[in-house]
PDB file of C-alpha atoms in Angstrom:
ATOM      1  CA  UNK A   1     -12.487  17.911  23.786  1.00 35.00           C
ATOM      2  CA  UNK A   2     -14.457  18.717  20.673  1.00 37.00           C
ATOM      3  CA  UNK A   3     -15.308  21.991  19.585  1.00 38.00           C
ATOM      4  CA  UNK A   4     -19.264  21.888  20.201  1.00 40.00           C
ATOM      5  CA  UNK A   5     -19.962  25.147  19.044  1.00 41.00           C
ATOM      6  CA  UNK A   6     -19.070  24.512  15.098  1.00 47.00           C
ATOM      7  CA  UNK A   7     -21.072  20.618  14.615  1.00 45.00           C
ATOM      8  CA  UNK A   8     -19.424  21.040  10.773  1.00 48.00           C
ATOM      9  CA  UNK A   9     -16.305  21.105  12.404  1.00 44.00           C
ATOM     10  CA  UNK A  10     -16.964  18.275  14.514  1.00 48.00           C
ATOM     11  CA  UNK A  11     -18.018  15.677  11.842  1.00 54.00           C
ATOM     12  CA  UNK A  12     -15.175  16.757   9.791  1.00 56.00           C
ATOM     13  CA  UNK A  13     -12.944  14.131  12.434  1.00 63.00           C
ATOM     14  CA  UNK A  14     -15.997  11.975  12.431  1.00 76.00           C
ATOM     15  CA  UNK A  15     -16.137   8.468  11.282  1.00 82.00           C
ATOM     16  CA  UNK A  16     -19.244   7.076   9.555  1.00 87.00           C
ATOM     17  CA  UNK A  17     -22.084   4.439   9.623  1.00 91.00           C
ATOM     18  CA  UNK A  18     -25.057   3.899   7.294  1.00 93.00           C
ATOM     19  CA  UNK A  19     -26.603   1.459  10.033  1.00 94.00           C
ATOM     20  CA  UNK A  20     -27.388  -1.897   8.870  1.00 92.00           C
ATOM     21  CA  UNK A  21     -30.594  -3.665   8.509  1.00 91.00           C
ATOM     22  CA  UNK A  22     -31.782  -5.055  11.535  1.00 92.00           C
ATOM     23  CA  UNK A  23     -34.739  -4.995  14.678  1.00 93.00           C
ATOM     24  CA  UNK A  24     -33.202  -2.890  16.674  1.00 95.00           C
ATOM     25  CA  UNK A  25     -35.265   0.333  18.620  1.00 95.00           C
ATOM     26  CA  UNK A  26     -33.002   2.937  18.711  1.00 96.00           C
ATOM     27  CA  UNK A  27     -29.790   3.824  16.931  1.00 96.00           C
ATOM     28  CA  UNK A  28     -27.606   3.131  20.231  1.00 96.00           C
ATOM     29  CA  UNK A  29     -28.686  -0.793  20.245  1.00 95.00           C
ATOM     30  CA  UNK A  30     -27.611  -0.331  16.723  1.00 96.00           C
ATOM     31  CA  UNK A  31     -24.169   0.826  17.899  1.00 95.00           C
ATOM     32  CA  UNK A  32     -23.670  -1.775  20.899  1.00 93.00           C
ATOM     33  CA  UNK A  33     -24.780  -4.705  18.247  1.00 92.00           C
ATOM     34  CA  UNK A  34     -22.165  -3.014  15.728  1.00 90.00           C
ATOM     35  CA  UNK A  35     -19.404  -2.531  17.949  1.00 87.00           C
ATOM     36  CA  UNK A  36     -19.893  -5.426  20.654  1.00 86.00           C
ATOM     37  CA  UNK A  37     -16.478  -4.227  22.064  1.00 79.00           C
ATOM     38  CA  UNK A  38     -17.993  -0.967  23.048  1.00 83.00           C
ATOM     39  CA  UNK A  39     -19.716  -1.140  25.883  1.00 85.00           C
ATOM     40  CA  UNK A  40     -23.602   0.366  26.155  1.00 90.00           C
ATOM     41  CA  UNK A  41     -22.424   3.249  28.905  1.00 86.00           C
ATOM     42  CA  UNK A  42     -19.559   3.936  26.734  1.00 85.00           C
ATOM     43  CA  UNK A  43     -22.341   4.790  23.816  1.00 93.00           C
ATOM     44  CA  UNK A  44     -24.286   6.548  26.762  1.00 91.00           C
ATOM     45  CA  UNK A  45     -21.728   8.809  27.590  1.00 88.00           C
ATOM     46  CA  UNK A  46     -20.549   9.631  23.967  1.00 89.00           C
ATOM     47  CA  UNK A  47     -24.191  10.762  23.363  1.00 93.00           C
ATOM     48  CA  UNK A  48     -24.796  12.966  26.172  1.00 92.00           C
ATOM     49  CA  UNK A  49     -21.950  14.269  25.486  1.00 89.00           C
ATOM     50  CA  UNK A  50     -22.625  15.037  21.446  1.00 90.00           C
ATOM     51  CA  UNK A  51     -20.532  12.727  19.843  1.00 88.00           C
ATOM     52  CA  UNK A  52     -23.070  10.749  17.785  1.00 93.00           C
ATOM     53  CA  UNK A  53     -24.400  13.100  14.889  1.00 93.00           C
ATOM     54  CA  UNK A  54     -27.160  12.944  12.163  1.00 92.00           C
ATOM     55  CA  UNK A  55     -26.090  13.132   8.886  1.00 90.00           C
ATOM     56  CA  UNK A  56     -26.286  17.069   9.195  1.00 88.00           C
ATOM     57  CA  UNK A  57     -23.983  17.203  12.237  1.00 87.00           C
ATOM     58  CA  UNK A  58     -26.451  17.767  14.590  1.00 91.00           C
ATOM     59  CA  UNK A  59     -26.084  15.430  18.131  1.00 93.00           C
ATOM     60  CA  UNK A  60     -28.409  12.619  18.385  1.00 94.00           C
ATOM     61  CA  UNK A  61     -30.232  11.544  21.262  1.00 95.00           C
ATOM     62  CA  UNK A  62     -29.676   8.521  22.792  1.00 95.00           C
ATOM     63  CA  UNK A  63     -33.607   7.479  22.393  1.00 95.00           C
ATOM     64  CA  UNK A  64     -33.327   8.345  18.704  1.00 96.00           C
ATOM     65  CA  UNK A  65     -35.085   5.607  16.940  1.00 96.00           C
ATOM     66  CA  UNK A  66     -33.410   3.048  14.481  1.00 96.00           C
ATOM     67  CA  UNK A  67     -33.841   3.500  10.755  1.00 94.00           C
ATOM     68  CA  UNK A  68     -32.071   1.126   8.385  1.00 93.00           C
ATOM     69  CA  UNK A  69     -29.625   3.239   6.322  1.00 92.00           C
ATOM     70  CA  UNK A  70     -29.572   5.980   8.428  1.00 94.00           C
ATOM     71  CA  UNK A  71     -26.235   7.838   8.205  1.00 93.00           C
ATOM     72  CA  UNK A  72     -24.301   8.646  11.712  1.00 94.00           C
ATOM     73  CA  UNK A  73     -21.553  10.076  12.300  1.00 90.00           C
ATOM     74  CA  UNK A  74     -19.268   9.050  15.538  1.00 88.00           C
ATOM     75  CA  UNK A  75     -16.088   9.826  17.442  1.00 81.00           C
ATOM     76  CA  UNK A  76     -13.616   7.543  18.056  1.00 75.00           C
ATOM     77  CA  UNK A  77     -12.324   7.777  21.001  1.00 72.00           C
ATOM     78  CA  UNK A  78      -9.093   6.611  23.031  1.00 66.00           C
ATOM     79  CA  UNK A  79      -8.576   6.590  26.491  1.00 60.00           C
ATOM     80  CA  UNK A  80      -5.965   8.751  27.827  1.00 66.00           C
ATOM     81  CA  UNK A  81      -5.047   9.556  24.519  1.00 74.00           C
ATOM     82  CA  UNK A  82      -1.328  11.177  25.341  1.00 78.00           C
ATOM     83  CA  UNK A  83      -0.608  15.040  24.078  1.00 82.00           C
ATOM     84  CA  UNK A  84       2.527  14.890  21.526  1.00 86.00           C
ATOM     85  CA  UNK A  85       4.711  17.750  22.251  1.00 90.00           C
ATOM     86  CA  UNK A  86       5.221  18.455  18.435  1.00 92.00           C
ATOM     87  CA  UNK A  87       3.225  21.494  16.286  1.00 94.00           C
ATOM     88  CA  UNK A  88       2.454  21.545  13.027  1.00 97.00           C
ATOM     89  CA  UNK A  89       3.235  24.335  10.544  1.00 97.00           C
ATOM     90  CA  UNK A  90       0.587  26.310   8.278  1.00 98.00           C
ATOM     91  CA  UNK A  91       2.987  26.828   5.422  1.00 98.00           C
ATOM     92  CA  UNK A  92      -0.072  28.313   3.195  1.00 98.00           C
ATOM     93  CA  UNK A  93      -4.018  28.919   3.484  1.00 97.00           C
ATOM     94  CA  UNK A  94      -6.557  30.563   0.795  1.00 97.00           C
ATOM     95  CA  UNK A  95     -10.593  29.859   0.085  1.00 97.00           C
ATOM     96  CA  UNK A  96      -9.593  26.126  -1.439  1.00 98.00           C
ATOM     97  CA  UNK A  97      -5.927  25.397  -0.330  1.00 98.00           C
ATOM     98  CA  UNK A  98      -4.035  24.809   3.233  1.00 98.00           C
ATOM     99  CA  UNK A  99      -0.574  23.848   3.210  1.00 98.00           C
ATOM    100  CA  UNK A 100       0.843  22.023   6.754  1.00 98.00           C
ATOM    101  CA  UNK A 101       4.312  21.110   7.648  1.00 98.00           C
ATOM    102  CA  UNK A 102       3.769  17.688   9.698  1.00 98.00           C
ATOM    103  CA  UNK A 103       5.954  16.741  12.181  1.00 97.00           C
ATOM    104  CA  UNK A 104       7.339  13.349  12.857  1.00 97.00           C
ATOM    105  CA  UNK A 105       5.049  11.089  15.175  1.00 95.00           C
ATOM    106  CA  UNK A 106       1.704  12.941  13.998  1.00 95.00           C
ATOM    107  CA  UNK A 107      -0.963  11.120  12.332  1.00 93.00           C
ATOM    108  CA  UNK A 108      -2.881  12.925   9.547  1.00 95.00           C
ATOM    109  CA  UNK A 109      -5.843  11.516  10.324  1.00 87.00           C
ATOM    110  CA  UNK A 110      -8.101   9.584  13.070  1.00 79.00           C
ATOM    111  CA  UNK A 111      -6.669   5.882  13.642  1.00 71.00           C
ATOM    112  CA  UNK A 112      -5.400   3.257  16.222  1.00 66.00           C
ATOM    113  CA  UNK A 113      -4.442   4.954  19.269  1.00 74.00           C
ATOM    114  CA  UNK A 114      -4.957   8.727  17.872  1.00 79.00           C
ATOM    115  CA  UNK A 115      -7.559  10.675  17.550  1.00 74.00           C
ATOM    116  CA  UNK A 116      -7.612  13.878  18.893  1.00 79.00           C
ATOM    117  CA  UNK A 117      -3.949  14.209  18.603  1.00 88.00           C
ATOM    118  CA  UNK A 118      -3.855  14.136  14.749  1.00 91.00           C
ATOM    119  CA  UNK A 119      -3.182  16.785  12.176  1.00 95.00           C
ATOM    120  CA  UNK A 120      -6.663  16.688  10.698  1.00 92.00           C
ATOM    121  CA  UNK A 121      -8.219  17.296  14.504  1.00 88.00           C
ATOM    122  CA  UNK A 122      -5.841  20.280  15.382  1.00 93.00           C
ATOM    123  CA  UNK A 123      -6.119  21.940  12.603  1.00 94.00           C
ATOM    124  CA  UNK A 124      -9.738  21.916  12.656  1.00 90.00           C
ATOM    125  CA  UNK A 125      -9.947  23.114  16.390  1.00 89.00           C
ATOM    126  CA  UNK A 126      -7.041  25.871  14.764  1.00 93.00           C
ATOM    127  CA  UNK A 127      -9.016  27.329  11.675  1.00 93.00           C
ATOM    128  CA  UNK A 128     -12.406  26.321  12.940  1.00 90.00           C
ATOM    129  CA  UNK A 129     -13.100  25.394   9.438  1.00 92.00           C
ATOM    130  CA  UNK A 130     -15.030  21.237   9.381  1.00 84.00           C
ATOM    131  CA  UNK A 131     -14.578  21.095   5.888  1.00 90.00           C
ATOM    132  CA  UNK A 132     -11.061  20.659   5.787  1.00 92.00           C
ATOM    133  CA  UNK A 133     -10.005  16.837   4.072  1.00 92.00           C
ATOM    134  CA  UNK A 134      -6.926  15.822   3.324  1.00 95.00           C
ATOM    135  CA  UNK A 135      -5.821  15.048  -0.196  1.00 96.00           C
ATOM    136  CA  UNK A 136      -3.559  12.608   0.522  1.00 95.00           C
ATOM    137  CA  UNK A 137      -1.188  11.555   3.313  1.00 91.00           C
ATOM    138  CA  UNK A 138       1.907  10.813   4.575  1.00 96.00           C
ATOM    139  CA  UNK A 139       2.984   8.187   7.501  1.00 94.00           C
ATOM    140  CA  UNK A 140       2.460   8.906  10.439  1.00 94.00           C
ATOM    141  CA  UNK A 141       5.982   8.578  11.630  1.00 96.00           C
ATOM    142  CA  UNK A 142       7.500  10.949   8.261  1.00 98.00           C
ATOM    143  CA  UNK A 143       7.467  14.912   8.481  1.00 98.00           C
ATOM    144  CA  UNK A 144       6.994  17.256   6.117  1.00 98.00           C
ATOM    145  CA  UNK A 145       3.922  18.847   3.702  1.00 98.00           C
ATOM    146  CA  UNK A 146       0.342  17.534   3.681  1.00 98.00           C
ATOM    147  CA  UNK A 147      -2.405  19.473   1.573  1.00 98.00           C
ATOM    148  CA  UNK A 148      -5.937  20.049   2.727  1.00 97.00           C
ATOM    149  CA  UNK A 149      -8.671  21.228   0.667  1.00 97.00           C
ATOM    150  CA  UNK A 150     -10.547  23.409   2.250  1.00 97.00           C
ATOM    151  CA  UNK A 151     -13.710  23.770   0.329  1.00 96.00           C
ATOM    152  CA  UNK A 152     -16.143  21.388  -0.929  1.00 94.00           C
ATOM    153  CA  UNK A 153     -17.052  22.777  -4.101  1.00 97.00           C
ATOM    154  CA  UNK A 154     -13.733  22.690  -5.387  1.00 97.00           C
ATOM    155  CA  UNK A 155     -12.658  19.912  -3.411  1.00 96.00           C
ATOM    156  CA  UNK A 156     -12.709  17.143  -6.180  1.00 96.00           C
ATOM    157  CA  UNK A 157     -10.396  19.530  -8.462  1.00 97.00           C
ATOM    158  CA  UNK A 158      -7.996  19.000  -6.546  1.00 97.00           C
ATOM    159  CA  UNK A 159      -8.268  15.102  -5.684  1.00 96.00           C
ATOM    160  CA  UNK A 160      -8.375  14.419  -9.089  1.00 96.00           C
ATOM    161  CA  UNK A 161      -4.612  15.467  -9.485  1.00 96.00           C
ATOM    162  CA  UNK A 162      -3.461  12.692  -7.255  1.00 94.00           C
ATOM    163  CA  UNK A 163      -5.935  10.069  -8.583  1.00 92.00           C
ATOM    164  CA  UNK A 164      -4.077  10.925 -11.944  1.00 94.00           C
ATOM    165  CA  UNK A 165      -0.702  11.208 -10.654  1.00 92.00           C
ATOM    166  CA  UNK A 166      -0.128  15.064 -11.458  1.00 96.00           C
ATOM    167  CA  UNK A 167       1.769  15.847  -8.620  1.00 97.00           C
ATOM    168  CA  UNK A 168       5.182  16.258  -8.598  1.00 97.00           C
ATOM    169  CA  UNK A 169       6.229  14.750  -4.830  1.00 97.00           C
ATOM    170  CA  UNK A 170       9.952  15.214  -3.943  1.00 98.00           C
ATOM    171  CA  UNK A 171      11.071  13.288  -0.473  1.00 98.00           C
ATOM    172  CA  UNK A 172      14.361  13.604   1.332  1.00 98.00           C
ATOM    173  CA  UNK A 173      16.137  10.243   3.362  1.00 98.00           C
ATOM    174  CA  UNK A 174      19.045  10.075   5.088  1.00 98.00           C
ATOM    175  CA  UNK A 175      20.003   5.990   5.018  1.00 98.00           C
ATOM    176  CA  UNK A 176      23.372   3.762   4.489  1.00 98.00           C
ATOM    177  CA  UNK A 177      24.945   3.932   1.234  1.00 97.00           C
ATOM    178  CA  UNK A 178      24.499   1.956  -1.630  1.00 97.00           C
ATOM    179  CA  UNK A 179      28.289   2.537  -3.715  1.00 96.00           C
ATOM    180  CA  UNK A 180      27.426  -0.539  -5.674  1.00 97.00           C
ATOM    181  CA  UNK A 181      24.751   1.027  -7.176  1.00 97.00           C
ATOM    182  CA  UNK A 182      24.300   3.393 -10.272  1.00 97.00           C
ATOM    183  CA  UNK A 183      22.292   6.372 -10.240  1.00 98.00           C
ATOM    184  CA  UNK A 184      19.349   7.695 -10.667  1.00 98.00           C
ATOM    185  CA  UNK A 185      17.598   4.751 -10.319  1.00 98.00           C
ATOM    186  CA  UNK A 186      13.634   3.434 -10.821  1.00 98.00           C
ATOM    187  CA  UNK A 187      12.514   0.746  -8.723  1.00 98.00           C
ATOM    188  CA  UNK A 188       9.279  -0.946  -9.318  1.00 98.00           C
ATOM    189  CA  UNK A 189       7.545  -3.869  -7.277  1.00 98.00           C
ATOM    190  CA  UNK A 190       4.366  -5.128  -6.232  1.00 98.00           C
ATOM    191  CA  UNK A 191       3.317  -3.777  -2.638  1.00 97.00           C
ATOM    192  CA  UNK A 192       0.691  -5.887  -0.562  1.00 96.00           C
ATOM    193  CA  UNK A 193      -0.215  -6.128   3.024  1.00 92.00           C
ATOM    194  CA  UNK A 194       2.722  -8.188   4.931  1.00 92.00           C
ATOM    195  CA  UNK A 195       2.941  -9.827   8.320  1.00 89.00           C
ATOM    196  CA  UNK A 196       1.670  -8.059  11.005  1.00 88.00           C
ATOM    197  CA  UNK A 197      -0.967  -5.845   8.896  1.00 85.00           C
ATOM    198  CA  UNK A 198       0.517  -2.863   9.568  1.00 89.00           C
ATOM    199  CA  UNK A 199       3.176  -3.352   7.937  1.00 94.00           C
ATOM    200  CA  UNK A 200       3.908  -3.940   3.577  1.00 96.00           C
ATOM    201  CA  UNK A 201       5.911  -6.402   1.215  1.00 96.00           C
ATOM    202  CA  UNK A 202       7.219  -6.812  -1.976  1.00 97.00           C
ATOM    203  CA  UNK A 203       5.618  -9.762  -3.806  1.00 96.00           C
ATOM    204  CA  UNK A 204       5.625 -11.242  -6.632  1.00 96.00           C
ATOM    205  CA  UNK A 205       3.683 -10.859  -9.475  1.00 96.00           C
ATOM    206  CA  UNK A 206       2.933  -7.328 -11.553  1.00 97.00           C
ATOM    207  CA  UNK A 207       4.542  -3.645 -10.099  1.00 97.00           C
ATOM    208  CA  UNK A 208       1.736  -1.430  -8.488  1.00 97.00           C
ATOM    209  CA  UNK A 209       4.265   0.773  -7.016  1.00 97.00           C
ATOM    210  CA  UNK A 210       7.446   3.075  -8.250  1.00 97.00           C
ATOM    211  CA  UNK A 211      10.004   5.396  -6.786  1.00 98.00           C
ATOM    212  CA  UNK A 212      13.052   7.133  -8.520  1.00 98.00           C
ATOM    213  CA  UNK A 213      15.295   7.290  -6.248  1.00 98.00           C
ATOM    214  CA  UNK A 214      18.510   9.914  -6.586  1.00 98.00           C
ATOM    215  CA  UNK A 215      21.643  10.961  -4.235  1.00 98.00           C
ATOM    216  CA  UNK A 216      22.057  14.159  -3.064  1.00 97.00           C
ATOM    217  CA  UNK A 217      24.859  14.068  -0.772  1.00 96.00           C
ATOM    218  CA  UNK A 218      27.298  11.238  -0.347  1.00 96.00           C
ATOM    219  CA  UNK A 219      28.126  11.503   2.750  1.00 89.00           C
ATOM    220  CA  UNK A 220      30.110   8.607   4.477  1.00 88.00           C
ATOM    221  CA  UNK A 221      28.437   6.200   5.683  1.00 94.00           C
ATOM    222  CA  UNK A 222      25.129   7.883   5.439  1.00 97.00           C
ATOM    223  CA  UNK A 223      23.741   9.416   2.359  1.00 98.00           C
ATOM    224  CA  UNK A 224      20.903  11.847   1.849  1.00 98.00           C
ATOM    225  CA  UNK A 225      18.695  10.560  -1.070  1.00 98.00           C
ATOM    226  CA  UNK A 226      15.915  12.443  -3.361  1.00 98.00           C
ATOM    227  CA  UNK A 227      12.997  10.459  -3.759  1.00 98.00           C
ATOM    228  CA  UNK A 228       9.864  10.854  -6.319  1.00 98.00           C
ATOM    229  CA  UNK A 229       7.146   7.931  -5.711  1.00 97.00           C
ATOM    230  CA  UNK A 230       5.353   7.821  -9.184  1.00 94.00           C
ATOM    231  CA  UNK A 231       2.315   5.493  -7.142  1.00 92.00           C
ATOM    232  CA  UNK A 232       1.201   6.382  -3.411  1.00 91.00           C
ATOM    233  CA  UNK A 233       1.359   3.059  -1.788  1.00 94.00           C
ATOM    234  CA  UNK A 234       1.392   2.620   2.176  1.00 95.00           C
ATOM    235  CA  UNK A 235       5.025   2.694   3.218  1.00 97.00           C
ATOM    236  CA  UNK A 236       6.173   2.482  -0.011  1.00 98.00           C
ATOM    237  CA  UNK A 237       9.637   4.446   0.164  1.00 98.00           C
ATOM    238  CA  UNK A 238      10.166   2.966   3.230  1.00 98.00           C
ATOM    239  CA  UNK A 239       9.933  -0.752   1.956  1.00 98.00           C
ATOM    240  CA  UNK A 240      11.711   0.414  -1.494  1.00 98.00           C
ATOM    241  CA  UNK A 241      15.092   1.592   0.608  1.00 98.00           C
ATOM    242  CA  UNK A 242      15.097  -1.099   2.623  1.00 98.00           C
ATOM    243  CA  UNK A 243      14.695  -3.539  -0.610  1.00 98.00           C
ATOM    244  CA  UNK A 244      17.780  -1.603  -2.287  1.00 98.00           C
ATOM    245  CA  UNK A 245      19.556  -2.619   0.683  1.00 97.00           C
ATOM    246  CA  UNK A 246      19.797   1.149   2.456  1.00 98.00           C
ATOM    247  CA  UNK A 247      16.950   1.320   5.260  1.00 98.00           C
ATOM    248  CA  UNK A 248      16.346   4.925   6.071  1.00 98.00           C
ATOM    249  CA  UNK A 249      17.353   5.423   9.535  1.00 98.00           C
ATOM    250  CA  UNK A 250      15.334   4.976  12.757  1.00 97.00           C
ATOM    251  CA  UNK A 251      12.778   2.932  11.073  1.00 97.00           C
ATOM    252  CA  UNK A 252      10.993   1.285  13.348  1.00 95.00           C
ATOM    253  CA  UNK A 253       9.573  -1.606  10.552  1.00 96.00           C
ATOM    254  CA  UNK A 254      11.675  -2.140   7.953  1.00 97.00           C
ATOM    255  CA  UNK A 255      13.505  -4.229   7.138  1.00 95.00           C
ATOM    256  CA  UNK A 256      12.765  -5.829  10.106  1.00 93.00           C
ATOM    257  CA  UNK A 257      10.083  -5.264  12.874  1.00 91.00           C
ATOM    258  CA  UNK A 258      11.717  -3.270  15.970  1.00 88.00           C
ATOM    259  CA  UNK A 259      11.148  -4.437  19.656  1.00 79.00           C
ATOM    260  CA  UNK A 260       8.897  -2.389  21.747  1.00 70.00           C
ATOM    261  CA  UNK A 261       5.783  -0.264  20.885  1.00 71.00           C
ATOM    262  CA  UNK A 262       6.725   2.913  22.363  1.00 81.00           C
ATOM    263  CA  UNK A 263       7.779   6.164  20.094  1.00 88.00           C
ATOM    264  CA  UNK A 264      11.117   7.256  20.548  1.00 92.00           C
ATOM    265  CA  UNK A 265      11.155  10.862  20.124  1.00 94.00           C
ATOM    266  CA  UNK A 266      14.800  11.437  20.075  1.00 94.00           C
ATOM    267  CA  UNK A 267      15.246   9.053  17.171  1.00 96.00           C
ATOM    268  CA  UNK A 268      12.534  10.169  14.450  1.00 97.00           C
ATOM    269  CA  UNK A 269      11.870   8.400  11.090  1.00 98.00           C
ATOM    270  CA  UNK A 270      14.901  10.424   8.790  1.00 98.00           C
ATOM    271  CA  UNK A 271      12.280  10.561   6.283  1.00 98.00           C
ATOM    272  CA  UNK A 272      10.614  14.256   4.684  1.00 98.00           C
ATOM    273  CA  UNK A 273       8.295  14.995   2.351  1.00 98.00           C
ATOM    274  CA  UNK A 274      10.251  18.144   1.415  1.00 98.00           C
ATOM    275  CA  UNK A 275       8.514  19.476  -1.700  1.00 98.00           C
ATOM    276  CA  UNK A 276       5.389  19.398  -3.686  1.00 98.00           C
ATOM    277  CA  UNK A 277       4.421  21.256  -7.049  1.00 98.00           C
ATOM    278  CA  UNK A 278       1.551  20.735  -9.488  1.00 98.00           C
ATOM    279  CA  UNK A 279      -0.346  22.641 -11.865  1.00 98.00           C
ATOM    280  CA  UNK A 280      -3.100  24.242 -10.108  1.00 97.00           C
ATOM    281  CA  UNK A 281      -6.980  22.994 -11.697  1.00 97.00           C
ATOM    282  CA  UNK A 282      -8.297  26.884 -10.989  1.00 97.00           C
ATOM    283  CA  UNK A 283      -5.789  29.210 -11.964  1.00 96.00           C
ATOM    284  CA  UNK A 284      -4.087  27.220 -14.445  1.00 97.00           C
ATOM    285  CA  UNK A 285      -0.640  28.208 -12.447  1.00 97.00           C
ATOM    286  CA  UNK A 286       2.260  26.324 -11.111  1.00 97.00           C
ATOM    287  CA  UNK A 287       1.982  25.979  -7.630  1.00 98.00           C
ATOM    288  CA  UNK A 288       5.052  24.684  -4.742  1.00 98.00           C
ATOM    289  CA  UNK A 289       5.365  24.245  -1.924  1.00 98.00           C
ATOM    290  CA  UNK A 290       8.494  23.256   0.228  1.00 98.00           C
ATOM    291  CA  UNK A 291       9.320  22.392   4.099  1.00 98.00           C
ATOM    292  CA  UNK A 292      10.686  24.395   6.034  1.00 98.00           C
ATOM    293  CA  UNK A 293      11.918  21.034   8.072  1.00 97.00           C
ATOM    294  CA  UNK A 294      14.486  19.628   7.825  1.00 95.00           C
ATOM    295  CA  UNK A 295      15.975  16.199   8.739  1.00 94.00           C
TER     296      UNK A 295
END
């Protein structure tokens, strides 16, 4: 259930539609047109119950009257949605800053068959704070340290150091081991959406993506590697491991698509996003951060 009494905080896990141009009356024949999959009571019930906002967070009614462009902000919402037994970690939290350590199986943010059980949603129903974005992400099904800004009016500070690739972001794996192999290596390829959609490939044609990848431990038969993406491409270290011929273990998609669509908790992805370090826009200082997780 949402927390009603903070709207900000609300919207914050909101999706949102500037509603097309069209005849409709109100804003909820708007909706059913837009989302024919969504039944009208479905709508009903979602605004009597506050989860269709303005554009300032306040709960619509469901005679509100259609205006073309108007901005609205909705919930999606997924029956049943099951509770993961899993908690996330504030590692760190100031005016602009907050620091979580994800576990495996949590989604950072609102999609497919989670939405209130997301990082994004509990940490908002935690601090009680709506403004809280992430800066970037990590898959769903990898642990370790995601970074929220927590303030608007320094908010785009901060993106900007990802857009320009000033973050230093160091990932642990445990997968096979690759002997035949020299390094530290770079690998480079060219990441697009593969077959299902939710999941990537390496194509041909001009490198959008790059890891250096590194061994830690050389364990036998499984190695712990150090990886650095340079680029933040969906599954990216995932689909570079399994291209070097070392999948990292218990992955569910690579190389090849596993049976079944159920999590298996006792077998998490042995991927971590262990550290992160960057040279904060404010203060001018180095700032990192590390897991306390560990694989």
């Amino acid at each position: 259930m949402a927390n009603r009494s903070n709207p900000q905080a609300d919207r914050a896990g909101a999706s949102t539609l500037h509603l097309p141009e069209g005849n409709w009356n109100s804003v909820l024949d708007c909706l059913c047109a837009h989302f024919p999959h969504i039944p009208a009571e479905v709508w009903r019930d979602r605004f009597a119950r506050g989860r269709v906002l303005d554009a300032d967070g306040r709960p619509l009614h469901v005679s509100a009257a259609y205006r073309r462009h108007l901005e609205v902000h909705y919930f999606r919402e997924v029956a049943q949605e099951a509770e993961l037994p899993f908690e996330a970690c504030v590692l760190h939290a100031d005016a602009d800053l907050l620091v979580a350590d994800k576990p495996h199986f949590l989604a950072v943010m609102p999609a497919g068959r989670f939405v209130e059980q997301t990082l994004l949603r509990r940490l908002i129903r935690q601090t009680g704070n709506g403004h809280l974005v992430p800066l970037h992400r990590i898959d769903r099904l990898t642990a370790g340290l995601v970074l929220f800004s927590t303030n608007p009016a320094t908010r785009s500070r901060y993106q900007s150091l990802f857009r320009e690739q000033q973050v230093d972001k160091y990932y642990e794996a445990l997968a096979p081991a690759l002997p035949q192999l020299g390094f530290p290596l770079v690998h480079r390829s060219r990441l697009l959406a593969g077959e299902p959609f939710f999941r990537m490939a390496e194509c041909n044609g001009p490198a959008n993506s790059e890891t250096r990848v590194d061994v830690v431990d050389r364990g036998c038969p499984i190695w712990r590697y150090a990886l650095s993406p340079v680029s933040g491409r969906k599954h990216q270290l995932r689909v570079h491991m399994a291209s070097l011929g070392a999948p990292i273990l218990n992955d569910p998609l690579y190389p090849e698509l596993a049976s079944g669509e159920e999590d298996d908790f006792d077998a998490p992805l042995k991927l971590l996003a262990k550290r992160i370090a960057f040279t904060d826009p404010l203060s001018g200082q180095t700032r990192r951060f590390e897991s306390r997780l560990t694989l």
